[in-house]
Amino acid sequence: MLNKKTIITLTILLIFPLILTACSNDTVEVKTAEDNAFLMDTLVQMRAHGENADAAVEESMKRIEEIENLMSKTIETSDIYQLNNNPNQIIEVSKQSLEVLKKAKNYAEITEGDFDPTIGALVELWGIGTKNASVPPENKIKAALANTGYQYLNLDDNYAKITKAGVKLDLGGIAKGYAAEEVKKIVEKNGVEHAFVNLGGNVLVIGDKVDGSSWKIGIQDPRAGRGDVMAIIDAVDLTIVTSGNYERYFEENGKLYHHIIDPKTGYPAENNLLSVSIISHNSFDADALSTAVYVMGLEKGMEFIENIDDVGVMFITKELDVYLSSGLEEIVNINDPDFNLIEGEYSVN
Ligand code: AMP
Ligand code: MG
């Protein structure tokens, strides 16, 4: 299992070459600011170039911390903790939490429950990412499944309510994307034209690089335990959000159990995928989509994404086959010969 330190090391390995390329061709003196912090249960890295770069980075990091304080499952004063621990009671929540809950419920509806923000009881039961992770007994999975279902989440203009005791919200599949979009707003408000934020695999670039070329975003090799880059994506004003089985997992009797749960079975989604990366312009949506499409699997997920304008997807299977939605070949460059691009099998119709 990956511990916090390994995750940080891997992420730094992944991002540093990108940052170096980002600076190497600068011809004009532009102010640069950067910061790293462990927030929202992951390593957050940010860099900005421009007159107000310092303010943009400082404000962004503060905002991410605020979001964590509102949406964490474990911080007792958070909106989500209050909802989870006071079923059948109207809880007045912040407008930020309400915005995320509304988007999450909407994705639950349109994905017919493949994405489900009420996955908390199952996530807690499996304990993936904690030292108590183990395969739960069947009867406990059944009980947690009975406490899963977005129909038990009521939302109104300024309150939210859980309508069944035992149902628990978990915004781990969407809150980082919301945070990335909040960073974008702060960067724009500060007039900063070039910036980069990475919230543990949830990457957003704002503008192009200072020298006018595109950012190069590395896609991590999704084979468990590897930290290197298997593809580079040319990005300007783009978000790339990856959901993978290598991010949090444990092994028992030679089998890997990961953190993306199929709300219909109660088990980690089993569909021969190592990872799904959503490539688009809105990180909030992309985050929900990456998790949802991972649960859907290759065929259903590809069809789902092909029907959404302006959103692309890259799937990597356990055989290291790579499937891209239409149009992505131009910006995705696979640089590891172990991976094979499979072309033409999933064209749009
Ligand atoms: P991501 O890395 O964005 O795919 O999010 C994975 C996280 O979302 C997990 O660690 C859980 O906290 C939560 N999660 C797991 N399965 C689901 C699901 N089917 N729908 C929504 N959230 C989920
Ligand atoms: Mg997600």
mmCIF file of C-alpha atoms and ligand atoms in Angstrom:
data_model
loop_
_atom_site.group_PDB
_atom_site.id
_atom_site.type_symbol
_atom_site.label_atom_id
_atom_site.label_comp_id
_atom_site.label_asym_id
_atom_site.label_seq_id
_atom_site.Cartn_x
_atom_site.Cartn_y
_atom_site.Cartn_z
ATOM 1 C CA MET A 1 0.000 0.000 0.000
ATOM 2 C CA LEU A 2 1.228 3.492 -0.745
ATOM 3 C CA ASN A 3 1.782 5.607 2.308
ATOM 4 C CA LYS A 4 1.586 9.411 2.432
ATOM 5 C CA LYS A 5 5.357 9.825 2.007
ATOM 6 C CA THR A 6 5.517 7.597 -1.067
ATOM 7 C CA ILE A 7 2.598 9.419 -2.635
ATOM 8 C CA ILE A 8 4.320 12.762 -2.061
ATOM 9 C CA THR A 9 7.614 11.467 -3.496
ATOM 10 C CA LEU A 10 5.892 10.010 -6.537
ATOM 11 C CA THR A 11 3.979 13.193 -7.176
ATOM 12 C CA ILE A 12 7.072 15.353 -6.841
ATOM 13 C CA LEU A 13 8.905 13.042 -9.267
ATOM 14 C CA LEU A 14 6.027 13.411 -11.665
ATOM 15 C CA ILE A 15 5.685 17.140 -11.494
ATOM 16 C CA PHE A 16 9.285 18.356 -11.250
ATOM 17 C CA PRO A 17 10.320 17.686 -14.841
ATOM 18 C CA LEU A 18 7.223 19.546 -15.943
ATOM 19 C CA ILE A 19 8.010 22.551 -13.821
ATOM 20 C CA LEU A 20 11.572 22.578 -15.120
ATOM 21 C CA THR A 21 10.410 22.596 -18.716
ATOM 22 C CA ALA A 22 7.974 25.300 -17.734
ATOM 23 C CA CYS A 23 10.795 27.638 -16.718
ATOM 24 C CA SER A 24 13.550 26.785 -19.159
ATOM 25 C CA ASN A 25 12.518 29.000 -22.040
ATOM 26 C CA ASP A 26 11.373 32.086 -20.191
ATOM 27 C CA THR A 27 12.730 35.136 -21.918
ATOM 28 C CA VAL A 28 10.987 37.894 -19.950
ATOM 29 C CA GLU A 29 11.227 38.456 -16.219
ATOM 30 C CA VAL A 30 7.881 37.380 -14.849
ATOM 31 C CA LYS A 31 7.146 37.032 -11.160
ATOM 32 C CA THR A 32 6.726 33.437 -10.107
ATOM 33 C CA ALA A 33 5.167 32.011 -6.961
ATOM 34 C CA GLU A 34 4.721 28.421 -5.879
ATOM 35 C CA ASP A 35 3.608 26.421 -2.882
ATOM 36 C CA ASN A 36 3.035 22.806 -1.821
ATOM 37 C CA ALA A 37 0.891 21.560 1.034
ATOM 38 C CA PHE A 38 -0.841 18.413 2.195
ATOM 39 C CA LEU A 39 -4.532 19.345 1.962
ATOM 40 C CA MET A 40 -7.741 17.434 1.214
ATOM 41 C CA ASP A 41 -5.872 14.218 1.975
ATOM 42 C CA THR A 42 -3.445 14.729 -0.879
ATOM 43 C CA LEU A 43 -0.406 16.699 -1.998
ATOM 44 C CA VAL A 44 -1.434 20.029 -3.494
ATOM 45 C CA GLN A 45 1.092 21.811 -5.703
ATOM 46 C CA MET A 46 0.607 25.184 -7.256
ATOM 47 C CA ARG A 47 2.673 27.528 -9.381
ATOM 48 C CA ALA A 48 1.704 30.879 -10.900
ATOM 49 C CA HIS A 49 3.475 33.418 -13.120
ATOM 50 C CA GLY A 50 2.453 37.077 -13.219
ATOM 51 C CA GLU A 51 2.442 40.361 -11.324
ATOM 52 C CA ASN A 52 0.046 39.058 -8.637
ATOM 53 C CA ALA A 53 1.367 35.490 -8.577
ATOM 54 C CA ASP A 54 2.083 35.601 -4.825
ATOM 55 C CA ALA A 55 -1.435 36.709 -3.933
ATOM 56 C CA ALA A 56 -2.988 34.181 -6.299
ATOM 57 C CA VAL A 57 -1.073 31.261 -4.778
ATOM 58 C CA GLU A 58 -1.615 32.363 -1.188
ATOM 59 C CA GLU A 59 -5.342 32.914 -1.652
ATOM 60 C CA SER A 60 -5.724 29.646 -3.538
ATOM 61 C CA MET A 61 -4.061 27.575 -0.833
ATOM 62 C CA LYS A 62 -6.263 29.262 1.784
ATOM 63 C CA ARG A 63 -9.369 28.498 -0.271
ATOM 64 C CA ILE A 64 -8.426 24.828 -0.633
ATOM 65 C CA GLU A 65 -8.031 24.608 3.132
ATOM 66 C CA GLU A 66 -11.446 26.249 3.609
ATOM 67 C CA ILE A 67 -12.989 23.711 1.241
ATOM 68 C CA GLU A 68 -11.383 20.872 3.189
ATOM 69 C CA ASN A 69 -12.804 22.306 6.413
ATOM 70 C CA LEU A 70 -16.307 22.368 4.900
ATOM 71 C CA MET A 71 -16.309 19.045 3.073
ATOM 72 C CA SER A 72 -14.089 16.663 5.034
ATOM 73 C CA LYS A 73 -15.780 13.568 6.480
ATOM 74 C CA THR A 74 -13.570 13.587 9.545
ATOM 75 C CA ILE A 75 -13.386 17.243 10.629
ATOM 76 C CA GLU A 76 -16.196 17.483 13.177
ATOM 77 C CA THR A 77 -17.218 21.023 12.324
ATOM 78 C CA SER A 78 -17.533 20.309 8.578
ATOM 79 C CA ASP A 79 -20.870 20.393 6.785
ATOM 80 C CA ILE A 80 -20.394 16.790 5.705
ATOM 81 C CA TYR A 81 -19.610 15.536 9.225
ATOM 82 C CA GLN A 82 -22.691 17.352 10.529
ATOM 83 C CA LEU A 83 -24.912 15.824 7.849
ATOM 84 C CA ASN A 84 -23.493 12.316 8.340
ATOM 85 C CA ASN A 85 -23.966 12.426 12.076
ATOM 86 C CA ASN A 86 -27.413 14.023 12.196
ATOM 87 C CA PRO A 87 -29.647 11.970 9.920
ATOM 88 C CA ASN A 88 -33.229 13.118 9.431
ATOM 89 C CA GLN A 89 -32.335 16.637 10.474
ATOM 90 C CA ILE A 90 -32.251 19.711 8.319
ATOM 91 C CA ILE A 91 -28.683 21.039 8.323
ATOM 92 C CA GLU A 92 -27.982 24.534 7.072
ATOM 93 C CA VAL A 93 -24.838 24.118 5.058
ATOM 94 C CA SER A 94 -22.511 26.586 3.328
ATOM 95 C CA LYS A 95 -23.344 27.541 -0.219
ATOM 96 C CA GLN A 96 -20.049 25.947 -1.315
ATOM 97 C CA SER A 97 -20.991 22.542 0.136
ATOM 98 C CA LEU A 98 -24.467 22.864 -1.328
ATOM 99 C CA GLU A 99 -23.006 23.569 -4.758
ATOM 100 C CA VAL A 100 -20.853 20.437 -4.572
ATOM 101 C CA LEU A 101 -23.690 18.304 -3.184
ATOM 102 C CA LYS A 102 -25.991 19.475 -5.987
ATOM 103 C CA LYS A 103 -23.458 18.680 -8.689
ATOM 104 C CA ALA A 104 -22.717 15.317 -7.038
ATOM 105 C CA LYS A 105 -26.393 14.385 -6.885
ATOM 106 C CA ASN A 106 -26.876 15.484 -10.468
ATOM 107 C CA TYR A 107 -24.025 13.200 -11.597
ATOM 108 C CA ALA A 108 -25.527 10.385 -9.542
ATOM 109 C CA GLU A 109 -28.755 10.846 -11.483
ATOM 110 C CA ILE A 110 -27.237 11.049 -14.948
ATOM 111 C CA THR A 111 -24.870 8.115 -14.348
ATOM 112 C CA GLU A 112 -27.695 6.073 -12.829
ATOM 113 C CA GLY A 113 -25.790 5.741 -9.591
ATOM 114 C CA ASP A 114 -22.355 4.761 -10.951
ATOM 115 C CA PHE A 115 -21.187 7.968 -9.296
ATOM 116 C CA ASP A 116 -22.768 8.193 -5.861
ATOM 117 C CA PRO A 117 -21.819 10.717 -3.140
ATOM 118 C CA THR A 118 -23.579 8.522 -0.545
ATOM 119 C CA ILE A 119 -20.827 5.895 -0.917
ATOM 120 C CA GLY A 120 -19.492 6.770 2.588
ATOM 121 C CA ALA A 121 -20.677 3.660 4.466
ATOM 122 C CA LEU A 122 -18.944 1.396 1.928
ATOM 123 C CA VAL A 123 -15.779 3.513 1.859
ATOM 124 C CA GLU A 124 -15.617 3.356 5.658
ATOM 125 C CA LEU A 125 -16.238 -0.394 5.706
ATOM 126 C CA TRP A 126 -13.442 -1.184 3.236
ATOM 127 C CA GLY A 127 -11.086 1.273 4.962
ATOM 128 C CA ILE A 128 -8.942 1.524 1.817
ATOM 129 C CA GLY A 129 -6.061 3.912 2.388
ATOM 130 C CA THR A 130 -6.153 3.256 6.163
ATOM 131 C CA LYS A 131 -4.197 0.649 8.091
ATOM 132 C CA ASN A 132 -7.459 -1.228 8.789
ATOM 133 C CA ALA A 133 -8.090 -2.093 5.150
ATOM 134 C CA SER A 134 -9.328 -5.660 4.615
ATOM 135 C CA VAL A 135 -11.994 -7.506 2.640
ATOM 136 C CA PRO A 136 -15.205 -7.148 4.683
ATOM 137 C CA PRO A 137 -17.570 -10.061 5.287
ATOM 138 C CA GLU A 138 -20.459 -10.386 2.815
ATOM 139 C CA ASN A 139 -23.160 -9.506 5.387
ATOM 140 C CA LYS A 140 -21.432 -6.222 6.220
ATOM 141 C CA ILE A 141 -21.189 -5.332 2.524
ATOM 142 C CA LYS A 142 -24.928 -5.979 2.195
ATOM 143 C CA ALA A 143 -25.655 -3.773 5.196
ATOM 144 C CA ALA A 144 -23.492 -0.936 3.823
ATOM 145 C CA LEU A 145 -25.140 -1.305 0.397
ATOM 146 C CA ALA A 146 -28.510 -0.792 2.076
ATOM 147 C CA ASN A 147 -27.087 2.476 3.434
ATOM 148 C CA THR A 148 -26.012 3.704 0.007
ATOM 149 C CA GLY A 149 -28.252 5.628 -2.354
ATOM 150 C CA TYR A 150 -28.452 9.221 -3.513
ATOM 151 C CA GLN A 151 -32.236 9.137 -3.042
ATOM 152 C CA TYR A 152 -31.451 9.495 0.681
ATOM 153 C CA LEU A 153 -29.898 12.923 0.096
ATOM 154 C CA ASN A 154 -32.360 15.827 0.149
ATOM 155 C CA LEU A 155 -31.204 19.223 -1.073
ATOM 156 C CA ASP A 156 -32.900 22.584 -0.962
ATOM 157 C CA ASP A 157 -31.820 26.190 -1.512
ATOM 158 C CA ASN A 158 -29.961 26.518 1.768
ATOM 159 C CA TYR A 159 -30.086 23.187 3.522
ATOM 160 C CA ALA A 160 -29.364 19.532 3.102
ATOM 161 C CA LYS A 161 -30.655 16.450 4.856
ATOM 162 C CA ILE A 162 -29.809 12.746 5.004
ATOM 163 C CA THR A 163 -33.103 10.891 5.186
ATOM 164 C CA LYS A 164 -31.862 7.516 6.464
ATOM 165 C CA ALA A 165 -29.693 6.822 9.510
ATOM 166 C CA GLY A 166 -26.480 5.067 8.478
ATOM 167 C CA VAL A 167 -26.200 6.752 5.068
ATOM 168 C CA LYS A 168 -22.897 8.644 4.850
ATOM 169 C CA LEU A 169 -21.734 11.212 2.347
ATOM 170 C CA ASP A 170 -18.236 11.061 0.879
ATOM 171 C CA LEU A 171 -17.190 13.820 -1.513
ATOM 172 C CA GLY A 172 -13.746 12.315 -2.218
ATOM 173 C CA GLY A 173 -14.696 11.768 -5.858
ATOM 174 C CA ILE A 174 -15.614 15.391 -6.645
ATOM 175 C CA ALA A 175 -14.383 17.924 -4.064
ATOM 176 C CA LYS A 176 -10.860 18.248 -5.483
ATOM 177 C CA GLY A 177 -12.299 19.179 -8.860
ATOM 178 C CA TYR A 178 -14.416 21.860 -7.211
ATOM 179 C CA ALA A 179 -11.299 23.144 -5.436
ATOM 180 C CA ALA A 180 -9.385 23.297 -8.739
ATOM 181 C CA GLU A 181 -12.154 25.430 -10.281
ATOM 182 C CA GLU A 182 -12.066 27.731 -7.244
ATOM 183 C CA VAL A 183 -8.316 28.128 -7.803
ATOM 184 C CA LYS A 184 -9.026 29.051 -11.423
ATOM 185 C CA LYS A 185 -11.400 31.827 -10.291
ATOM 186 C CA ILE A 186 -8.828 33.200 -7.835
ATOM 187 C CA VAL A 187 -6.070 33.138 -10.452
ATOM 188 C CA GLU A 188 -8.269 34.970 -12.961
ATOM 189 C CA LYS A 189 -9.420 37.523 -10.372
ATOM 190 C CA ASN A 190 -5.753 38.326 -9.722
ATOM 191 C CA GLY A 191 -5.079 38.852 -13.409
ATOM 192 C CA VAL A 192 -2.567 35.997 -13.481
ATOM 193 C CA GLU A 193 -2.367 34.492 -16.961
ATOM 194 C CA HIS A 194 -0.203 31.414 -16.420
ATOM 195 C CA ALA A 195 -0.750 28.956 -13.592
ATOM 196 C CA PHE A 196 -0.741 25.307 -12.745
ATOM 197 C CA VAL A 197 -2.380 23.422 -9.877
ATOM 198 C CA ASN A 198 -2.211 19.722 -9.093
ATOM 199 C CA LEU A 199 -4.393 18.273 -6.369
ATOM 200 C CA GLY A 200 -3.116 14.701 -6.221
ATOM 201 C CA GLY A 201 -3.672 13.843 -9.882
ATOM 202 C CA ASN A 202 -6.339 16.434 -10.457
ATOM 203 C CA VAL A 203 -4.387 18.788 -12.728
ATOM 204 C CA LEU A 204 -5.528 22.161 -14.050
ATOM 205 C CA VAL A 205 -3.503 24.539 -16.197
ATOM 206 C CA ILE A 206 -4.555 28.124 -16.703
ATOM 207 C CA GLY A 207 -3.368 29.796 -19.902
ATOM 208 C CA ASP A 208 -0.171 28.689 -21.597
ATOM 209 C CA LYS A 209 3.396 28.826 -20.336
ATOM 210 C CA VAL A 210 5.142 32.180 -19.991
ATOM 211 C CA ASP A 211 7.034 31.623 -23.261
ATOM 212 C CA GLY A 212 3.776 31.028 -25.124
ATOM 213 C CA SER A 213 4.202 27.290 -25.572
ATOM 214 C CA SER A 214 1.786 24.732 -24.146
ATOM 215 C CA TRP A 215 2.166 23.119 -20.733
ATOM 216 C CA LYS A 216 3.277 19.490 -20.807
ATOM 217 C CA ILE A 217 1.317 17.360 -18.367
ATOM 218 C CA GLY A 218 2.711 13.954 -17.524
ATOM 219 C CA ILE A 219 0.316 11.048 -17.103
ATOM 220 C CA GLN A 220 1.623 8.720 -14.445
ATOM 221 C CA ASP A 221 2.331 5.098 -15.323
ATOM 222 C CA PRO A 222 -0.718 3.452 -13.742
ATOM 223 C CA ARG A 223 1.059 0.209 -12.901
ATOM 224 C CA ALA A 224 1.052 -0.016 -9.118
ATOM 225 C CA GLY A 225 4.210 1.255 -7.486
ATOM 226 C CA ARG A 226 5.655 3.016 -10.543
ATOM 227 C CA GLY A 227 6.143 6.746 -10.478
ATOM 228 C CA ASP A 228 7.246 7.562 -14.010
ATOM 229 C CA VAL A 229 5.380 9.215 -16.847
ATOM 230 C CA MET A 230 3.872 7.110 -19.679
ATOM 231 C CA ALA A 231 2.361 9.901 -21.764
ATOM 232 C CA ILE A 232 2.614 13.646 -22.149
ATOM 233 C CA ILE A 233 -0.371 15.833 -22.909
ATOM 234 C CA ASP A 234 0.015 19.260 -24.517
ATOM 235 C CA ALA A 235 -2.256 21.533 -22.556
ATOM 236 C CA VAL A 236 -3.436 25.142 -22.669
ATOM 237 C CA ASP A 237 -6.410 26.077 -20.443
ATOM 238 C CA LEU A 238 -7.115 22.447 -19.756
ATOM 239 C CA THR A 239 -7.827 20.053 -16.929
ATOM 240 C CA ILE A 240 -6.744 16.434 -16.732
ATOM 241 C CA VAL A 241 -8.273 14.395 -13.939
ATOM 242 C CA THR A 242 -7.242 10.800 -13.400
ATOM 243 C CA SER A 243 -8.975 8.078 -11.410
ATOM 244 C CA GLY A 244 -6.876 4.958 -11.024
ATOM 245 C CA ASN A 245 -6.774 1.745 -9.076
ATOM 246 C CA TYR A 246 -3.131 2.460 -8.135
ATOM 247 C CA GLU A 247 -3.949 5.580 -6.107
ATOM 248 C CA ARG A 248 -5.195 3.852 -2.956
ATOM 249 C CA TYR A 249 -5.339 0.104 -2.605
ATOM 250 C CA PHE A 250 -4.379 -2.936 -0.574
ATOM 251 C CA GLU A 251 -3.635 -6.522 -1.543
ATOM 252 C CA GLU A 252 -5.096 -9.617 0.063
ATOM 253 C CA ASN A 253 -4.404 -13.174 -1.157
ATOM 254 C CA GLY A 254 -2.734 -11.794 -4.271
ATOM 255 C CA LYS A 255 -5.716 -9.674 -5.288
ATOM 256 C CA LEU A 256 -5.701 -5.879 -5.467
ATOM 257 C CA TYR A 257 -8.599 -4.005 -3.855
ATOM 258 C CA HIS A 258 -8.775 -0.311 -4.717
ATOM 259 C CA HIS A 259 -10.700 2.770 -3.607
ATOM 260 C CA ILE A 260 -13.288 3.247 -6.367
ATOM 261 C CA ILE A 261 -16.351 1.333 -5.282
ATOM 262 C CA ASP A 262 -19.125 0.138 -7.560
ATOM 263 C CA PRO A 263 -22.242 1.312 -5.679
ATOM 264 C CA LYS A 264 -24.223 -1.553 -7.221
ATOM 265 C CA THR A 265 -22.019 -4.398 -5.926
ATOM 266 C CA GLY A 266 -20.364 -2.827 -2.882
ATOM 267 C CA TYR A 267 -16.948 -4.048 -4.136
ATOM 268 C CA PRO A 268 -14.133 -2.112 -5.858
ATOM 269 C CA ALA A 269 -15.183 -1.671 -9.508
ATOM 270 C CA GLU A 270 -13.844 -4.629 -11.514
ATOM 271 C CA ASN A 271 -13.527 -3.903 -15.178
ATOM 272 C CA ASN A 272 -9.971 -4.568 -16.306
ATOM 273 C CA LEU A 273 -9.024 -0.874 -16.102
ATOM 274 C CA LEU A 274 -5.919 0.596 -14.512
ATOM 275 C CA SER A 275 -6.977 4.192 -15.000
ATOM 276 C CA VAL A 276 -9.308 6.693 -16.602
ATOM 277 C CA SER A 277 -8.231 10.266 -17.377
ATOM 278 C CA ILE A 278 -10.780 12.917 -18.269
ATOM 279 C CA ILE A 279 -9.459 15.777 -20.396
ATOM 280 C CA SER A 280 -11.667 18.843 -20.574
ATOM 281 C CA HIS A 281 -12.124 22.457 -19.541
ATOM 282 C CA ASN A 282 -13.912 22.096 -16.227
ATOM 283 C CA SER A 283 -12.221 20.276 -13.389
ATOM 284 C CA PHE A 284 -15.341 20.088 -11.191
ATOM 285 C CA ASP A 285 -17.216 18.077 -13.827
ATOM 286 C CA ALA A 286 -14.084 16.179 -14.867
ATOM 287 C CA ASP A 287 -13.561 14.918 -11.319
ATOM 288 C CA ALA A 288 -17.058 13.469 -11.032
ATOM 289 C CA LEU A 289 -16.731 12.049 -14.544
ATOM 290 C CA SER A 290 -13.375 10.342 -13.938
ATOM 291 C CA THR A 291 -14.778 8.427 -10.988
ATOM 292 C CA ALA A 292 -18.078 7.651 -12.729
ATOM 293 C CA VAL A 293 -16.439 6.485 -15.955
ATOM 294 C CA TYR A 294 -13.995 4.282 -14.048
ATOM 295 C CA VAL A 295 -17.025 2.508 -12.536
ATOM 296 C CA MET A 296 -18.745 2.286 -15.953
ATOM 297 C CA GLY A 297 -15.778 0.582 -17.610
ATOM 298 C CA LEU A 298 -14.440 0.969 -21.137
ATOM 299 C CA GLU A 299 -17.447 0.416 -23.379
ATOM 300 C CA LYS A 300 -20.162 2.174 -21.458
ATOM 301 C CA GLY A 301 -17.752 4.893 -20.316
ATOM 302 C CA MET A 302 -16.469 5.620 -23.828
ATOM 303 C CA GLU A 303 -19.999 5.943 -25.167
ATOM 304 C CA PHE A 304 -20.982 8.171 -22.259
ATOM 305 C CA ILE A 305 -18.061 10.557 -22.851
ATOM 306 C CA GLU A 306 -18.424 10.614 -26.650
ATOM 307 C CA ASN A 307 -21.903 12.020 -26.075
ATOM 308 C CA ILE A 308 -20.650 14.989 -24.045
ATOM 309 C CA ASP A 309 -19.301 17.972 -26.012
ATOM 310 C CA ASP A 310 -15.840 19.187 -25.244
ATOM 311 C CA VAL A 311 -14.882 16.287 -22.950
ATOM 312 C CA GLY A 312 -12.301 13.636 -23.806
ATOM 313 C CA VAL A 313 -11.184 10.444 -22.090
ATOM 314 C CA MET A 314 -8.169 8.169 -22.019
ATOM 315 C CA PHE A 315 -8.574 4.613 -20.725
ATOM 316 C CA ILE A 316 -5.671 2.336 -19.814
ATOM 317 C CA THR A 317 -6.434 -1.361 -19.412
ATOM 318 C CA LYS A 318 -4.539 -3.981 -17.429
ATOM 319 C CA GLU A 319 -3.030 -5.204 -20.735
ATOM 320 C CA LEU A 320 -1.586 -1.647 -21.096
ATOM 321 C CA ASP A 321 -3.837 -0.937 -24.057
ATOM 322 C CA VAL A 322 -4.710 2.736 -24.371
ATOM 323 C CA TYR A 323 -8.063 3.897 -25.759
ATOM 324 C CA LEU A 324 -8.638 7.573 -26.599
ATOM 325 C CA SER A 325 -11.929 9.278 -27.377
ATOM 326 C CA SER A 326 -12.103 11.044 -30.730
ATOM 327 C CA GLY A 327 -9.796 13.999 -31.258
ATOM 328 C CA LEU A 328 -7.380 13.249 -28.432
ATOM 329 C CA GLU A 329 -4.649 11.663 -30.599
ATOM 330 C CA GLU A 330 -3.492 15.170 -31.461
ATOM 331 C CA ILE A 331 -2.624 16.141 -27.889
ATOM 332 C CA VAL A 332 -1.739 12.853 -26.188
ATOM 333 C CA ASN A 333 1.799 11.570 -26.816
ATOM 334 C CA ILE A 334 2.499 8.104 -25.436
ATOM 335 C CA ASN A 335 6.205 7.912 -24.644
ATOM 336 C CA ASP A 336 6.490 4.478 -23.045
ATOM 337 C CA PRO A 337 6.658 1.596 -25.544
ATOM 338 C CA ASP A 338 5.026 -0.802 -23.022
ATOM 339 C CA PHE A 339 1.703 0.934 -23.784
ATOM 340 C CA ASN A 340 -0.185 0.322 -27.043
ATOM 341 C CA LEU A 341 -2.593 2.805 -28.537
ATOM 342 C CA ILE A 342 -5.631 0.931 -29.853
ATOM 343 C CA GLU A 343 -7.093 2.925 -32.703
ATOM 344 C CA GLY A 344 -10.407 3.041 -34.432
ATOM 345 C CA GLU A 345 -12.430 0.615 -32.348
ATOM 346 C CA TYR A 346 -14.518 3.203 -30.585
ATOM 347 C CA SER A 347 -15.281 5.857 -33.169
ATOM 348 C CA VAL A 348 -18.204 8.197 -32.594
ATOM 349 C CA ASN A 349 -21.339 7.629 -34.599
HETATM 350 P P1 AMP B 1 -11.383 9.775 -7.568
HETATM 351 O O1 AMP B 1 -9.951 9.600 -7.183
HETATM 352 O O2 AMP B 1 -11.772 11.156 -7.955
HETATM 353 O O3 AMP B 1 -11.840 8.773 -8.562
HETATM 354 O O4 AMP B 1 -12.248 9.539 -6.274
HETATM 355 C C1 AMP B 1 -12.201 8.350 -5.534
HETATM 356 C C2 AMP B 1 -12.791 8.643 -4.185
HETATM 357 O O5 AMP B 1 -14.194 8.927 -4.346
HETATM 358 C C3 AMP B 1 -12.711 7.463 -3.241
HETATM 359 O O6 AMP B 1 -11.525 7.506 -2.474
HETATM 360 C C4 AMP B 1 -13.980 7.656 -2.402
HETATM 361 O O7 AMP B 1 -13.744 8.643 -1.420
HETATM 362 C C5 AMP B 1 -14.966 8.202 -3.392
HETATM 363 N N1 AMP B 1 -15.685 7.180 -4.177
HETATM 364 C C6 AMP B 1 -15.412 5.851 -4.324
HETATM 365 N N2 AMP B 1 -16.285 5.249 -5.139
HETATM 366 C C7 AMP B 1 -17.155 6.228 -5.541
HETATM 367 C C8 AMP B 1 -18.308 6.238 -6.398
HETATM 368 N N3 AMP B 1 -18.740 5.139 -7.036
HETATM 369 N N4 AMP B 1 -18.953 7.418 -6.557
HETATM 370 C C9 AMP B 1 -18.534 8.551 -5.931
HETATM 371 N N5 AMP B 1 -17.460 8.598 -5.126
HETATM 372 C C10 AMP B 1 -16.775 7.459 -4.929
HETATM 373 MG MG MG B 2 -13.143 11.924 -9.303
#
